[in-house]
Amino acid sequence: QKEVEQDPGPLSVPEGAIVSLNCTYSNSAFQYFMWYRQYSRKGPELLMYTYSSGNKEDGRFTAQVDKSSKYISLFIRDSQPSDSATYLCAMGRNTGGFKTIFGAGTRLFVKA
Amino acid sequence: NAGVTQTPKFQVLKTGQSMTLQCAQDMNHEYMSWYRQDPGMGLRLIHYSVGAGITDQGEVPNGYNVSRSTTEDFPLRLLSAAPSQTSVYFCASSPRGGGPYEQYFGPGTRLTVT
């Protein structure tokens, strides 16, 4: 079983739609939960991170973490064509050594 | 600030050749890491460093060496290239305390081994 599972997509939505991206993970030791955005042929860029369970909002983006279900989500409101990218979920810990694992990424296309 | 820079952008090697991928950061970050990204596999950690003079292995370290003599630089050496090392390599840095969650990535090096 992979430590993190992420649907690769692609996910295609019309402009203005609400997008929901999700990941599941298996190791309950992770403390930090991140979402990165990666444009084609570029390096990943950090969108947001949360510590432990709960919600975090940043503009049009909302991250949710449910540690009891080992499930994390990213919601994008009022999606724009510029949001078209691959979104990587990630989990990390710094106890027992530095470790961050990444999902394989979901490709998102937002059509104008 | 230039952030995290990587050279070269592209490289083609023959099996058995060695080379060094360069990574530098100008943010005075303590943590630096090397990842490889393969289709359908996500980013996988090769080696990381929590400060100058300190390195440790990640998930897929075989065939790679690192050293960290300065805070700014973290080169990755391929000892004897193999086709299985064809990948996109990313270097990342993190500030003190932000290691697992606040990583800044470079633009990547696309390596092909024939």
XYZ file of C-alpha atoms in Angstrom:
226
model
C 0.000 0.000 0.000
C 1.325 3.453 -0.912
C 1.761 5.889 1.965
C -0.290 8.489 0.104
C -2.899 8.023 -2.596
C -3.963 10.781 -4.960
C -6.180 10.482 -8.016
C -4.067 11.546 -11.029
C -7.037 12.894 -12.988
C -7.126 14.736 -15.265
C -9.922 16.812 -13.812
C -11.551 19.236 -16.235
C -13.938 21.942 -14.984
C -15.485 25.127 -16.422
C -14.273 28.500 -15.248
C -15.974 29.568 -12.034
C -16.556 26.024 -10.751
C -15.658 24.822 -7.278
C -12.851 22.267 -7.454
C -12.301 19.537 -4.886
C -8.960 17.722 -4.742
C -8.293 14.913 -2.274
C -5.666 12.606 -0.848
C -5.652 9.731 1.579
C -2.654 8.613 3.606
C -1.808 5.675 5.810
C 0.742 6.843 8.418
C -0.824 8.535 11.438
C 2.562 10.000 12.502
C 2.324 12.860 10.006
C 1.798 16.250 11.620
C 1.883 18.658 8.675
C -0.303 18.588 5.587
C 0.565 20.615 2.515
C -0.666 21.425 -0.951
C 1.719 22.380 -3.720
C 0.902 23.647 -7.196
C 3.129 22.712 -10.114
C 2.864 24.289 -13.530
C 4.151 22.343 -16.515
C 7.961 22.072 -16.549
C 8.296 24.136 -13.350
C 9.153 23.353 -9.748
C 6.369 22.853 -7.172
C 5.301 25.927 -5.223
C 3.771 25.799 -1.759
C 0.116 26.870 -1.704
C -0.679 26.290 1.932
C -0.076 24.012 4.869
C -1.981 23.004 7.975
C -0.842 21.516 11.226
C -2.985 18.685 12.577
C -6.724 18.535 11.839
C -9.016 21.362 10.813
C -9.573 23.903 8.076
C -7.430 26.701 6.726
C -8.520 29.322 4.229
C -6.376 31.525 2.006
C -8.257 33.557 -0.553
C -10.005 31.187 -2.958
C -8.257 28.150 -1.463
C -9.403 26.088 1.538
C -7.487 23.130 2.937
C -9.165 20.552 5.155
C -7.529 17.816 7.203
C -9.364 14.933 8.860
C -6.719 12.974 10.767
C -9.254 10.456 12.061
C -10.033 9.416 8.485
C -6.504 10.139 7.182
C -8.047 12.295 4.463
C -7.061 15.742 3.239
C -8.783 18.031 0.746
C -8.144 21.233 -1.154
C -11.074 23.303 -2.393
C -10.664 25.999 -5.030
C -13.537 28.461 -5.327
C -14.282 30.468 -8.470
C -11.691 28.516 -10.429
C -9.750 30.370 -13.116
C -7.880 29.166 -16.225
C -4.685 30.226 -14.429
C -5.422 27.521 -11.831
C -4.739 24.878 -14.506
C -1.798 22.954 -13.087
C -0.904 19.771 -11.234
C -1.710 19.835 -7.528
C 0.439 17.764 -5.189
C -0.605 16.845 -1.690
C 2.136 16.213 0.857
C 2.511 15.139 4.460
C 5.428 15.756 6.759
C 6.836 15.199 10.202
C 9.969 16.275 12.036
C 9.859 13.790 14.892
C 12.065 10.756 14.470
C 13.793 12.482 11.568
C 12.794 14.813 8.784
C 10.322 13.237 6.393
C 7.986 14.571 3.752
C 6.081 12.411 1.288
C 4.235 13.597 -1.783
C 1.255 12.343 -3.702
C 1.666 11.755 -7.421
C -0.420 14.832 -8.205
C -3.804 15.592 -9.804
C -3.829 17.420 -13.145
C -6.475 20.135 -13.234
C -7.747 21.907 -16.344
C -9.997 24.938 -15.962
C -11.724 25.812 -19.237
C -12.539 29.415 -20.079
C 16.586 37.046 -3.951
C 17.059 34.421 -6.631
C 15.601 31.744 -4.341
C 16.688 28.203 -5.235
C 18.712 27.839 -8.413
C 19.691 24.633 -10.193
C 22.112 23.918 -13.003
C 22.067 22.542 -15.588
C 18.440 22.691 -16.800
C 18.910 19.708 -19.107
C 21.530 16.965 -19.301
C 22.027 13.801 -21.342
C 24.464 11.212 -20.024
C 25.648 7.867 -21.232
C 25.416 4.853 -18.922
C 28.376 4.794 -16.573
C 29.192 8.491 -16.748
C 29.260 10.593 -13.607
C 28.106 14.156 -13.077
C 27.143 16.680 -10.443
C 23.841 18.537 -10.306
C 24.269 21.926 -8.703
C 21.860 23.562 -6.260
C 22.210 26.888 -4.484
C 19.916 29.011 -2.323
C 20.291 32.592 -1.140
C 17.639 32.580 1.596
C 19.955 31.395 4.399
C 17.814 28.277 4.813
C 19.151 25.497 7.010
C 17.342 22.568 5.402
C 18.064 21.465 1.844
C 16.773 18.403 0.015
C 17.005 16.596 -3.287
C 13.989 14.903 -4.865
C 13.385 13.043 -8.061
C 10.049 13.179 -9.864
C 8.928 10.336 -12.107
C 5.554 9.956 -13.849
C 2.945 8.452 -11.528
C 5.406 8.275 -8.611
C 5.297 11.698 -7.038
C 8.362 13.357 -5.595
C 10.718 10.997 -3.798
C 13.370 12.167 -1.367
C 16.936 11.211 -2.293
C 19.076 12.959 0.351
C 18.630 15.856 2.691
C 20.690 18.124 4.931
C 19.703 19.897 8.143
C 22.738 22.160 8.102
C 26.267 22.578 6.798
C 28.247 19.389 7.351
C 25.161 17.266 8.111
C 23.494 15.028 5.534
C 21.212 12.007 5.681
C 19.597 9.548 3.329
C 16.060 9.781 2.096
C 13.826 7.220 0.459
C 15.888 6.485 -2.691
C 19.584 7.251 -1.970
C 21.308 4.471 -3.924
C 23.545 5.724 -6.714
C 23.701 9.291 -5.385
C 26.072 11.167 -3.084
C 25.741 14.549 -1.435
C 27.822 16.853 0.679
C 27.124 20.228 2.266
C 30.152 22.328 2.981
C 28.279 25.665 3.017
C 24.776 26.795 3.932
C 24.146 27.940 0.360
C 25.173 24.930 -1.746
C 23.995 21.323 -1.851
C 25.339 19.431 -4.902
C 24.051 15.991 -5.902
C 26.533 13.589 -7.470
C 25.611 10.696 -9.706
C 28.428 8.199 -9.352
C 27.800 5.938 -12.372
C 24.681 6.916 -14.279
C 22.088 4.259 -15.119
C 18.959 4.502 -17.318
C 16.858 4.106 -14.140
C 18.152 7.516 -13.059
C 16.410 9.214 -15.958
C 14.145 11.659 -14.150
C 13.506 15.266 -13.245
C 15.524 16.328 -10.205
C 14.388 19.061 -7.856
C 16.324 20.737 -5.094
C 14.409 22.362 -2.230
C 15.254 24.448 0.799
C 13.427 25.175 4.051
C 13.967 27.665 6.865
C 14.797 26.461 10.356
C 11.700 24.798 11.816
C 9.943 24.698 8.455
C 11.686 21.612 7.151
C 8.776 19.235 6.709
C 6.190 21.748 5.505
C 7.671 24.963 4.092
C 9.839 23.889 1.188
C 10.893 26.131 -1.684
C 11.749 24.301 -4.868
C 14.144 25.074 -7.670
C 13.175 24.879 -11.357
C 14.504 21.351 -11.799
C 17.082 19.498 -13.908
C 15.832 17.118 -16.592
C 18.273 14.219 -16.840
C 18.250 11.528 -19.501
C 20.588 8.538 -19.262
C 21.009 6.527 -22.455
